[in-house]
Amino acid sequence: MSLVTLKEVLQPALKGGYAVAGLVTLGWEDMRAYVAAAEAEGCPVILQAGPSCREHTPLPVLGAMFRHLAEGASVPVVAHLDHGYTAEVCRIAIDSGFTSVMFDGSRKPLAENIAETAAIAEMAHAAGVSCEGEIGFVGYSGGEGSAGTDPEEAAQFARETGVDAMAISVGNVHLQQDKQGGLDEARIRAIEAVTEVPLVIHGGSGVPLAQRRALARGSKICKFNIGTELRMVFGEALREAANRDPERFDRVQILKETHDPVVAAARTVLQSFKGA
Ligand SMILES: [Zn+2]
């Protein structure tokens, strides 16, 4: 049994100078591959269920899958809700056995974001569950633009909400398919100077590997969310497997062939967040 909370993996990361990957799952095949990768690397992993995952599979089913994998794993595994937009979805996740919830109030005015996040952090903590919040707004590639995190607002947010982890907007963008961007290190330094809360980078796929490595070791960023780059590997492996034999129709046989490529790609991701 190695199901743990977000706080239980991020506090050691903060002290030890490394980061933990929040890997975006869409189904059984990728979540199983991510746990296999974490076991091969001997490091903790955060399995995340975001809005598109939940649209496909109900939260109680996802909670049971995460818990089943965690209980059989040799490394710590966090069952995390990504981008919960309402108190209700966070409550259902907690009732479904998740050990961590992210409440995303980042589109709301500051006072509202703080008040709602604080209430959800309190509900989560009462259930022994961790809570992540977001301050500033992390935009979407080809969609909504970002609003960079103001360090003073981040300090206030951390103080008044009691969150265990704080997602910040420092040049990161969701759904990036290349690594042309990179993070605004001056803004990261200004934020970490005024708070002790572990920081989270959403849209980690767009961050170059060298910068991931450097920041994992030398900043208060303790969690990088990685989705797009692993979804691309899964999709490519699935397409190849489906096209390899036009006679084949059994989906388990086809899906099996995604396992090794996804494990290999996830191992590369996990390696970049390790300590020195
Ligand atoms: Zn996100």
PDB file of C-alpha atoms and ligand atoms in Angstrom:
ATOM      1  CA  MET A   1       0.000   0.000   0.000  1.00  0.00           C
ATOM      2  CA  SER A   2       1.720   3.168  -1.083  1.00  0.00           C
ATOM      3  CA  LEU A   3      -1.178   5.537  -1.633  1.00  0.00           C
ATOM      4  CA  VAL A   4      -0.093   8.929  -0.282  1.00  0.00           C
ATOM      5  CA  THR A   5      -1.219  12.561  -0.279  1.00  0.00           C
ATOM      6  CA  LEU A   6       0.286  15.340  -2.377  1.00  0.00           C
ATOM      7  CA  LYS A   7       1.763  16.950   0.728  1.00  0.00           C
ATOM      8  CA  GLU A   8       3.529  13.698   1.602  1.00  0.00           C
ATOM      9  CA  VAL A   9       5.458  13.736  -1.687  1.00  0.00           C
ATOM     10  CA  LEU A  10       5.951  17.509  -2.136  1.00  0.00           C
ATOM     11  CA  GLN A  11       7.390  18.347   1.284  1.00  0.00           C
ATOM     12  CA  PRO A  12      10.281  15.860   0.909  1.00  0.00           C
ATOM     13  CA  ALA A  13      10.793  17.164  -2.645  1.00  0.00           C
ATOM     14  CA  LEU A  14      10.990  20.758  -1.369  1.00  0.00           C
ATOM     15  CA  LYS A  15      13.595  19.803   1.223  1.00  0.00           C
ATOM     16  CA  GLY A  16      15.470  17.346  -0.971  1.00  0.00           C
ATOM     17  CA  GLY A  17      15.848  19.477  -4.109  1.00  0.00           C
ATOM     18  CA  TYR A  18      13.821  17.532  -6.630  1.00  0.00           C
ATOM     19  CA  ALA A  19      10.362  17.608  -8.202  1.00  0.00           C
ATOM     20  CA  VAL A  20       7.568  15.089  -8.667  1.00  0.00           C
ATOM     21  CA  ALA A  21       5.761  14.594 -11.968  1.00  0.00           C
ATOM     22  CA  GLY A  22       2.009  15.077 -12.133  1.00  0.00           C
ATOM     23  CA  LEU A  23       1.203  12.834 -15.075  1.00  0.00           C
ATOM     24  CA  VAL A  24      -2.080  13.461 -16.871  1.00  0.00           C
ATOM     25  CA  THR A  25      -3.987  10.205 -17.311  1.00  0.00           C
ATOM     26  CA  LEU A  26      -6.788   9.450 -19.753  1.00  0.00           C
ATOM     27  CA  GLY A  27      -7.362   5.770 -19.012  1.00  0.00           C
ATOM     28  CA  TRP A  28      -6.147   2.472 -17.647  1.00  0.00           C
ATOM     29  CA  GLU A  29      -3.400   1.998 -20.249  1.00  0.00           C
ATOM     30  CA  ASP A  30      -1.552   5.234 -19.533  1.00  0.00           C
ATOM     31  CA  MET A  31      -1.988   5.209 -15.738  1.00  0.00           C
ATOM     32  CA  ARG A  32      -0.634   1.646 -15.566  1.00  0.00           C
ATOM     33  CA  ALA A  33       2.333   2.600 -17.747  1.00  0.00           C
ATOM     34  CA  TYR A  34       3.082   5.654 -15.567  1.00  0.00           C
ATOM     35  CA  VAL A  35       3.213   3.565 -12.395  1.00  0.00           C
ATOM     36  CA  ALA A  36       5.486   1.028 -14.132  1.00  0.00           C
ATOM     37  CA  ALA A  37       7.774   3.913 -15.159  1.00  0.00           C
ATOM     38  CA  ALA A  38       7.872   5.325 -11.601  1.00  0.00           C
ATOM     39  CA  GLU A  39       8.711   1.867 -10.216  1.00  0.00           C
ATOM     40  CA  ALA A  40      11.507   1.485 -12.771  1.00  0.00           C
ATOM     41  CA  GLU A  41      12.895   4.894 -11.761  1.00  0.00           C
ATOM     42  CA  GLY A  42      12.304   4.334  -8.045  1.00  0.00           C
ATOM     43  CA  CYS A  43      10.531   7.670  -7.581  1.00  0.00           C
ATOM     44  CA  PRO A  44       7.063   8.867  -6.505  1.00  0.00           C
ATOM     45  CA  VAL A  45       4.415   9.759  -9.090  1.00  0.00           C
ATOM     46  CA  ILE A  46       1.205  11.781  -9.108  1.00  0.00           C
ATOM     47  CA  LEU A  47      -1.616  10.295 -11.220  1.00  0.00           C
ATOM     48  CA  GLN A  48      -3.938  13.096 -12.322  1.00  0.00           C
ATOM     49  CA  ALA A  49      -7.521  13.018 -13.565  1.00  0.00           C
ATOM     50  CA  GLY A  50      -8.368  16.236 -15.397  1.00  0.00           C
ATOM     51  CA  PRO A  51     -11.578  17.448 -17.045  1.00  0.00           C
ATOM     52  CA  SER A  52     -11.257  15.425 -20.288  1.00  0.00           C
ATOM     53  CA  CYS A  53     -10.431  12.244 -18.345  1.00  0.00           C
ATOM     54  CA  ARG A  54     -13.497  12.772 -16.157  1.00  0.00           C
ATOM     55  CA  GLU A  55     -15.674  13.413 -19.176  1.00  0.00           C
ATOM     56  CA  HIS A  56     -14.765   9.909 -20.399  1.00  0.00           C
ATOM     57  CA  THR A  57     -14.736   7.971 -17.102  1.00  0.00           C
ATOM     58  CA  PRO A  58     -16.656   8.754 -13.879  1.00  0.00           C
ATOM     59  CA  LEU A  59     -14.636   9.876 -10.849  1.00  0.00           C
ATOM     60  CA  PRO A  60     -15.559   6.880  -8.632  1.00  0.00           C
ATOM     61  CA  VAL A  61     -14.159   4.549 -11.330  1.00  0.00           C
ATOM     62  CA  LEU A  62     -10.979   6.636 -11.668  1.00  0.00           C
ATOM     63  CA  GLY A  63     -10.543   6.724  -7.891  1.00  0.00           C
ATOM     64  CA  ALA A  64     -10.774   2.926  -7.727  1.00  0.00           C
ATOM     65  CA  MET A  65      -8.254   2.542 -10.580  1.00  0.00           C
ATOM     66  CA  PHE A  66      -5.757   4.945  -8.988  1.00  0.00           C
ATOM     67  CA  ARG A  67      -6.100   3.276  -5.594  1.00  0.00           C
ATOM     68  CA  HIS A  68      -5.718  -0.214  -7.041  1.00  0.00           C
ATOM     69  CA  LEU A  69      -2.502   0.803  -8.824  1.00  0.00           C
ATOM     70  CA  ALA A  70      -1.184   2.624  -5.732  1.00  0.00           C
ATOM     71  CA  GLU A  71      -1.826  -0.309  -3.442  1.00  0.00           C
ATOM     72  CA  GLY A  72       0.216  -2.625  -5.647  1.00  0.00           C
ATOM     73  CA  ALA A  73       3.028  -0.136  -6.300  1.00  0.00           C
ATOM     74  CA  SER A  74       6.491  -0.200  -4.747  1.00  0.00           C
ATOM     75  CA  VAL A  75       6.717   3.631  -4.909  1.00  0.00           C
ATOM     76  CA  PRO A  76       4.483   6.376  -3.429  1.00  0.00           C
ATOM     77  CA  VAL A  77       1.496   7.187  -5.671  1.00  0.00           C
ATOM     78  CA  VAL A  78      -0.810  10.217  -5.308  1.00  0.00           C
ATOM     79  CA  ALA A  79      -4.408  10.058  -6.600  1.00  0.00           C
ATOM     80  CA  HIS A  80      -4.950  13.664  -7.713  1.00  0.00           C
ATOM     81  CA  LEU A  81      -7.898  15.580  -9.146  1.00  0.00           C
ATOM     82  CA  ASP A  82      -6.627  18.123 -11.705  1.00  0.00           C
ATOM     83  CA  HIS A  83      -8.589  21.343 -12.408  1.00  0.00           C
ATOM     84  CA  GLY A  84     -11.641  20.849 -10.228  1.00  0.00           C
ATOM     85  CA  TYR A  85     -13.810  23.864 -11.071  1.00  0.00           C
ATOM     86  CA  THR A  86     -16.449  23.442  -8.349  1.00  0.00           C
ATOM     87  CA  ALA A  87     -16.584  22.419  -4.697  1.00  0.00           C
ATOM     88  CA  GLU A  88     -18.935  19.627  -5.785  1.00  0.00           C
ATOM     89  CA  VAL A  89     -16.406  17.921  -8.092  1.00  0.00           C
ATOM     90  CA  CYS A  90     -13.748  18.189  -5.360  1.00  0.00           C
ATOM     91  CA  ARG A  91     -16.146  16.612  -2.857  1.00  0.00           C
ATOM     92  CA  ILE A  92     -16.958  13.731  -5.243  1.00  0.00           C
ATOM     93  CA  ALA A  93     -13.214  13.150  -5.759  1.00  0.00           C
ATOM     94  CA  ILE A  94     -12.632  13.027  -2.002  1.00  0.00           C
ATOM     95  CA  ASP A  95     -15.551  10.609  -1.602  1.00  0.00           C
ATOM     96  CA  SER A  96     -14.077   8.527  -4.460  1.00  0.00           C
ATOM     97  CA  GLY A  97     -10.789   7.996  -2.639  1.00  0.00           C
ATOM     98  CA  PHE A  98      -8.596  10.683  -4.195  1.00  0.00           C
ATOM     99  CA  THR A  99      -5.814  11.820  -1.853  1.00  0.00           C
ATOM    100  CA  SER A 100      -5.383  15.261  -3.408  1.00  0.00           C
ATOM    101  CA  VAL A 101      -7.627  17.803  -5.156  1.00  0.00           C
ATOM    102  CA  MET A 102      -6.763  20.848  -7.228  1.00  0.00           C
ATOM    103  CA  PHE A 103      -9.362  23.586  -7.069  1.00  0.00           C
ATOM    104  CA  ASP A 104      -8.961  25.940 -10.020  1.00  0.00           C
ATOM    105  CA  GLY A 105     -10.435  29.326  -9.209  1.00  0.00           C
ATOM    106  CA  SER A 106      -7.888  31.102 -11.393  1.00  0.00           C
ATOM    107  CA  ARG A 107     -10.523  32.638 -13.714  1.00  0.00           C
ATOM    108  CA  LYS A 108     -12.196  34.328 -10.720  1.00  0.00           C
ATOM    109  CA  PRO A 109     -11.352  37.649  -9.059  1.00  0.00           C
ATOM    110  CA  LEU A 110      -8.621  37.333  -6.393  1.00  0.00           C
ATOM    111  CA  ALA A 111     -10.892  37.618  -3.331  1.00  0.00           C
ATOM    112  CA  GLU A 112     -13.283  34.998  -4.698  1.00  0.00           C
ATOM    113  CA  ASN A 113     -10.442  32.649  -5.682  1.00  0.00           C
ATOM    114  CA  ILE A 114      -8.974  32.954  -2.171  1.00  0.00           C
ATOM    115  CA  ALA A 115     -12.298  32.447  -0.363  1.00  0.00           C
ATOM    116  CA  GLU A 116     -13.374  29.442  -2.433  1.00  0.00           C
ATOM    117  CA  THR A 117      -9.934  27.806  -2.414  1.00  0.00           C
ATOM    118  CA  ALA A 118      -9.690  28.257   1.382  1.00  0.00           C
ATOM    119  CA  ALA A 119     -13.069  26.527   1.852  1.00  0.00           C
ATOM    120  CA  ILE A 120     -12.020  23.600  -0.336  1.00  0.00           C
ATOM    121  CA  ALA A 121      -8.624  23.306   1.370  1.00  0.00           C
ATOM    122  CA  GLU A 122     -10.449  23.124   4.701  1.00  0.00           C
ATOM    123  CA  MET A 123     -12.837  20.429   3.401  1.00  0.00           C
ATOM    124  CA  ALA A 124      -9.907  18.461   1.945  1.00  0.00           C
ATOM    125  CA  HIS A 125      -7.765  18.710   5.069  1.00  0.00           C
ATOM    126  CA  ALA A 126     -10.673  17.569   7.258  1.00  0.00           C
ATOM    127  CA  ALA A 127     -10.747  14.399   5.127  1.00  0.00           C
ATOM    128  CA  GLY A 128      -6.951  13.920   5.275  1.00  0.00           C
ATOM    129  CA  VAL A 129      -6.601  15.013   1.643  1.00  0.00           C
ATOM    130  CA  SER A 130      -4.213  17.611   0.152  1.00  0.00           C
ATOM    131  CA  CYS A 131      -5.266  20.687  -1.824  1.00  0.00           C
ATOM    132  CA  GLU A 132      -3.581  22.532  -4.706  1.00  0.00           C
ATOM    133  CA  GLY A 133      -4.738  26.012  -5.800  1.00  0.00           C
ATOM    134  CA  GLU A 134      -3.857  28.306  -8.698  1.00  0.00           C
ATOM    135  CA  ILE A 135      -2.912  31.987  -8.586  1.00  0.00           C
ATOM    136  CA  GLY A 136      -2.505  33.944 -11.812  1.00  0.00           C
ATOM    137  CA  PHE A 137      -3.832  32.220 -14.912  1.00  0.00           C
ATOM    138  CA  VAL A 138      -2.055  29.592 -17.041  1.00  0.00           C
ATOM    139  CA  GLY A 139      -3.386  29.950 -20.600  1.00  0.00           C
ATOM    140  CA  TYR A 140      -3.952  27.403 -23.354  1.00  0.00           C
ATOM    141  CA  SER A 141      -2.003  26.987 -26.597  1.00  0.00           C
ATOM    142  CA  GLY A 142      -4.228  28.365 -29.363  1.00  0.00           C
ATOM    143  CA  GLY A 143      -6.776  29.509 -26.756  1.00  0.00           C
ATOM    144  CA  GLU A 144      -7.030  31.756 -23.709  1.00  0.00           C
ATOM    145  CA  GLY A 145      -3.947  33.893 -22.960  1.00  0.00           C
ATOM    146  CA  SER A 146      -2.069  33.761 -19.640  1.00  0.00           C
ATOM    147  CA  ALA A 147      -2.042  36.246 -16.766  1.00  0.00           C
ATOM    148  CA  GLY A 148       1.332  36.056 -15.023  1.00  0.00           C
ATOM    149  CA  THR A 149       1.327  35.461 -11.252  1.00  0.00           C
ATOM    150  CA  ASP A 150       1.944  38.558  -9.147  1.00  0.00           C
ATOM    151  CA  PRO A 151       4.349  37.644  -6.295  1.00  0.00           C
ATOM    152  CA  GLU A 152       2.457  39.681  -3.677  1.00  0.00           C
ATOM    153  CA  GLU A 153      -0.830  38.046  -4.664  1.00  0.00           C
ATOM    154  CA  ALA A 154       0.854  34.636  -4.482  1.00  0.00           C
ATOM    155  CA  ALA A 155       2.075  35.354  -0.950  1.00  0.00           C
ATOM    156  CA  GLN A 156      -1.421  36.425   0.099  1.00  0.00           C
ATOM    157  CA  PHE A 157      -3.014  33.420  -1.633  1.00  0.00           C
ATOM    158  CA  ALA A 158      -0.660  30.991   0.117  1.00  0.00           C
ATOM    159  CA  ARG A 159      -1.199  32.620   3.511  1.00  0.00           C
ATOM    160  CA  GLU A 160      -4.979  32.903   3.351  1.00  0.00           C
ATOM    161  CA  THR A 161      -5.945  29.630   1.648  1.00  0.00           C
ATOM    162  CA  GLY A 162      -3.744  27.112   3.477  1.00  0.00           C
ATOM    163  CA  VAL A 163      -3.071  25.184   0.245  1.00  0.00           C
ATOM    164  CA  ASP A 164      -0.407  22.459   0.162  1.00  0.00           C
ATOM    165  CA  ALA A 165       0.741  23.420  -3.350  1.00  0.00           C
ATOM    166  CA  MET A 166       0.348  26.517  -5.484  1.00  0.00           C
ATOM    167  CA  ALA A 167       0.138  26.525  -9.291  1.00  0.00           C
ATOM    168  CA  ILE A 168       1.690  29.651 -10.806  1.00  0.00           C
ATOM    169  CA  SER A 169       1.767  31.333 -14.197  1.00  0.00           C
ATOM    170  CA  VAL A 170       5.363  32.140 -15.176  1.00  0.00           C
ATOM    171  CA  GLY A 171       5.469  31.699 -18.957  1.00  0.00           C
ATOM    172  CA  ASN A 172       3.982  28.192 -18.897  1.00  0.00           C
ATOM    173  CA  VAL A 173       1.103  27.407 -21.288  1.00  0.00           C
ATOM    174  CA  HIS A 174      -1.146  24.307 -21.403  1.00  0.00           C
ATOM    175  CA  LEU A 175      -1.197  21.890 -24.387  1.00  0.00           C
ATOM    176  CA  GLN A 176       2.110  22.917 -25.984  1.00  0.00           C
ATOM    177  CA  GLN A 177       3.385  20.416 -28.541  1.00  0.00           C
ATOM    178  CA  ASP A 178       6.924  21.767 -28.676  1.00  0.00           C
ATOM    179  CA  LYS A 179       9.456  23.070 -26.182  1.00  0.00           C
ATOM    180  CA  GLN A 180      10.190  26.467 -27.741  1.00  0.00           C
ATOM    181  CA  GLY A 181       9.061  28.443 -24.718  1.00  0.00           C
ATOM    182  CA  GLY A 182      10.643  28.264 -21.334  1.00  0.00           C
ATOM    183  CA  LEU A 183       9.812  29.783 -17.978  1.00  0.00           C
ATOM    184  CA  ASP A 184      10.382  33.303 -16.620  1.00  0.00           C
ATOM    185  CA  GLU A 185      12.981  32.549 -13.949  1.00  0.00           C
ATOM    186  CA  ALA A 186      13.001  36.112 -12.559  1.00  0.00           C
ATOM    187  CA  ARG A 187       9.285  35.830 -11.780  1.00  0.00           C
ATOM    188  CA  ILE A 188       9.814  32.383 -10.202  1.00  0.00           C
ATOM    189  CA  ARG A 189      12.547  33.830  -7.941  1.00  0.00           C
ATOM    190  CA  ALA A 190      10.285  36.734  -6.921  1.00  0.00           C
ATOM    191  CA  ILE A 191       7.458  34.329  -6.012  1.00  0.00           C
ATOM    192  CA  GLU A 192       9.563  31.830  -4.097  1.00  0.00           C
ATOM    193  CA  ALA A 193      11.134  34.662  -2.097  1.00  0.00           C
ATOM    194  CA  VAL A 194       7.780  35.396  -0.465  1.00  0.00           C
ATOM    195  CA  THR A 195       6.287  31.930   0.186  1.00  0.00           C
ATOM    196  CA  GLU A 196       7.205  28.515   1.581  1.00  0.00           C
ATOM    197  CA  VAL A 197       4.458  26.636  -0.273  1.00  0.00           C
ATOM    198  CA  PRO A 198       5.684  24.145  -2.932  1.00  0.00           C
ATOM    199  CA  LEU A 199       5.082  25.585  -6.422  1.00  0.00           C
ATOM    200  CA  VAL A 200       3.487  23.807  -9.372  1.00  0.00           C
ATOM    201  CA  ILE A 201       4.020  24.279 -13.101  1.00  0.00           C
ATOM    202  CA  HIS A 202       1.060  23.352 -15.291  1.00  0.00           C
ATOM    203  CA  GLY A 203       1.771  22.965 -18.994  1.00  0.00           C
ATOM    204  CA  GLY A 204       5.116  21.291 -18.238  1.00  0.00           C
ATOM    205  CA  SER A 205       5.308  19.708 -21.703  1.00  0.00           C
ATOM    206  CA  GLY A 206       6.358  23.083 -23.111  1.00  0.00           C
ATOM    207  CA  VAL A 207       9.301  23.467 -20.706  1.00  0.00           C
ATOM    208  CA  PRO A 208      12.700  22.451 -22.168  1.00  0.00           C
ATOM    209  CA  LEU A 209      14.261  19.439 -20.406  1.00  0.00           C
ATOM    210  CA  ALA A 210      17.344  21.347 -19.248  1.00  0.00           C
ATOM    211  CA  GLN A 211      15.182  23.976 -17.550  1.00  0.00           C
ATOM    212  CA  ARG A 212      13.012  21.300 -15.904  1.00  0.00           C
ATOM    213  CA  ARG A 213      16.132  19.686 -14.533  1.00  0.00           C
ATOM    214  CA  ALA A 214      17.610  22.958 -13.235  1.00  0.00           C
ATOM    215  CA  LEU A 215      14.400  24.188 -11.608  1.00  0.00           C
ATOM    216  CA  ALA A 216      13.558  20.801 -10.062  1.00  0.00           C
ATOM    217  CA  ARG A 217      16.900  20.929  -8.262  1.00  0.00           C
ATOM    218  CA  GLY A 218      17.242  24.636  -7.598  1.00  0.00           C
ATOM    219  CA  SER A 219      13.832  26.188  -6.936  1.00  0.00           C
ATOM    220  CA  LYS A 220      10.657  25.731  -4.891  1.00  0.00           C
ATOM    221  CA  ILE A 221       8.939  24.198  -7.925  1.00  0.00           C
ATOM    222  CA  CYS A 222       8.140  20.706  -6.661  1.00  0.00           C
ATOM    223  CA  LYS A 223       5.525  19.528  -9.199  1.00  0.00           C
ATOM    224  CA  PHE A 224       5.492  19.709 -12.973  1.00  0.00           C
ATOM    225  CA  ASN A 225       2.317  18.625 -14.766  1.00  0.00           C
ATOM    226  CA  ILE A 226       3.074  16.684 -17.929  1.00  0.00           C
ATOM    227  CA  GLY A 227       0.290  15.684 -20.300  1.00  0.00           C
ATOM    228  CA  THR A 228       0.664  16.624 -23.933  1.00  0.00           C
ATOM    229  CA  GLU A 229       4.082  15.093 -24.622  1.00  0.00           C
ATOM    230  CA  LEU A 230       2.974  11.720 -23.221  1.00  0.00           C
ATOM    231  CA  ARG A 231      -0.402  11.845 -24.979  1.00  0.00           C
ATOM    232  CA  MET A 232       1.485  12.381 -28.237  1.00  0.00           C
ATOM    233  CA  VAL A 233       3.585   9.244 -27.617  1.00  0.00           C
ATOM    234  CA  PHE A 234       0.487   7.227 -26.722  1.00  0.00           C
ATOM    235  CA  GLY A 235      -1.425   8.426 -29.797  1.00  0.00           C
ATOM    236  CA  GLU A 236       1.456   7.656 -32.127  1.00  0.00           C
ATOM    237  CA  ALA A 237       1.950   4.167 -30.640  1.00  0.00           C
ATOM    238  CA  LEU A 238      -1.780   3.471 -30.896  1.00  0.00           C
ATOM    239  CA  ARG A 239      -1.917   4.579 -34.528  1.00  0.00           C
ATOM    240  CA  GLU A 240       1.060   2.382 -35.402  1.00  0.00           C
ATOM    241  CA  ALA A 241      -0.411  -0.607 -33.571  1.00  0.00           C
ATOM    242  CA  ALA A 242      -3.796  -0.186 -35.240  1.00  0.00           C
ATOM    243  CA  ASN A 243      -2.270   0.199 -38.700  1.00  0.00           C
ATOM    244  CA  ARG A 244       0.214  -2.658 -38.369  1.00  0.00           C
ATOM    245  CA  ASP A 245      -2.374  -5.337 -39.146  1.00  0.00           C
ATOM    246  CA  PRO A 246      -5.653  -4.342 -40.822  1.00  0.00           C
ATOM    247  CA  GLU A 247      -7.144  -7.753 -39.930  1.00  0.00           C
ATOM    248  CA  ARG A 248      -6.730  -7.227 -36.222  1.00  0.00           C
ATOM    249  CA  PHE A 249      -9.798  -6.002 -34.342  1.00  0.00           C
ATOM    250  CA  ASP A 250      -9.289  -6.930 -30.675  1.00  0.00           C
ATOM    251  CA  ARG A 251      -8.571  -3.685 -28.863  1.00  0.00           C
ATOM    252  CA  VAL A 252      -6.709  -5.259 -25.967  1.00  0.00           C
ATOM    253  CA  GLN A 253      -4.168  -6.667 -28.435  1.00  0.00           C
ATOM    254  CA  ILE A 254      -3.827  -3.250 -30.051  1.00  0.00           C
ATOM    255  CA  LEU A 255      -3.626  -1.288 -26.787  1.00  0.00           C
ATOM    256  CA  LYS A 256      -0.973  -3.644 -25.388  1.00  0.00           C
ATOM    257  CA  GLU A 257       1.483  -2.242 -27.904  1.00  0.00           C
ATOM    258  CA  THR A 258       1.199   1.255 -26.415  1.00  0.00           C
ATOM    259  CA  HIS A 259       2.629   0.095 -23.075  1.00  0.00           C
ATOM    260  CA  ASP A 260       6.372  -0.042 -23.767  1.00  0.00           C
ATOM    261  CA  PRO A 261       6.620   3.276 -25.669  1.00  0.00           C
ATOM    262  CA  VAL A 262       4.613   5.114 -22.982  1.00  0.00           C
ATOM    263  CA  VAL A 263       6.725   3.599 -20.169  1.00  0.00           C
ATOM    264  CA  ALA A 264       9.918   4.677 -21.969  1.00  0.00           C
ATOM    265  CA  ALA A 265       8.661   8.242 -22.523  1.00  0.00           C
ATOM    266  CA  ALA A 266       7.419   8.540 -18.939  1.00  0.00           C
ATOM    267  CA  ARG A 267      10.795   7.340 -17.627  1.00  0.00           C
ATOM    268  CA  THR A 268      12.522  10.147 -19.536  1.00  0.00           C
ATOM    269  CA  VAL A 269      10.109  12.648 -17.965  1.00  0.00           C
ATOM    270  CA  LEU A 270      10.653  11.266 -14.454  1.00  0.00           C
ATOM    271  CA  GLN A 271      14.453  11.260 -14.841  1.00  0.00           C
ATOM    272  CA  SER A 272      14.492  15.013 -15.511  1.00  0.00           C
ATOM    273  CA  PHE A 273      12.918  15.787 -12.135  1.00  0.00           C
ATOM    274  CA  LYS A 274      15.329  13.781 -10.000  1.00  0.00           C
ATOM    275  CA  GLY A 275      17.696  15.422  -7.558  1.00  0.00           C
ATOM    276  CA  ALA A 276      21.383  15.927  -8.106  1.00  0.00           C
TER     277      ALA A 276
HETATM  278 ZN    ZN B   1      -3.408  22.658 -15.787  1.00  0.00          ZN
END
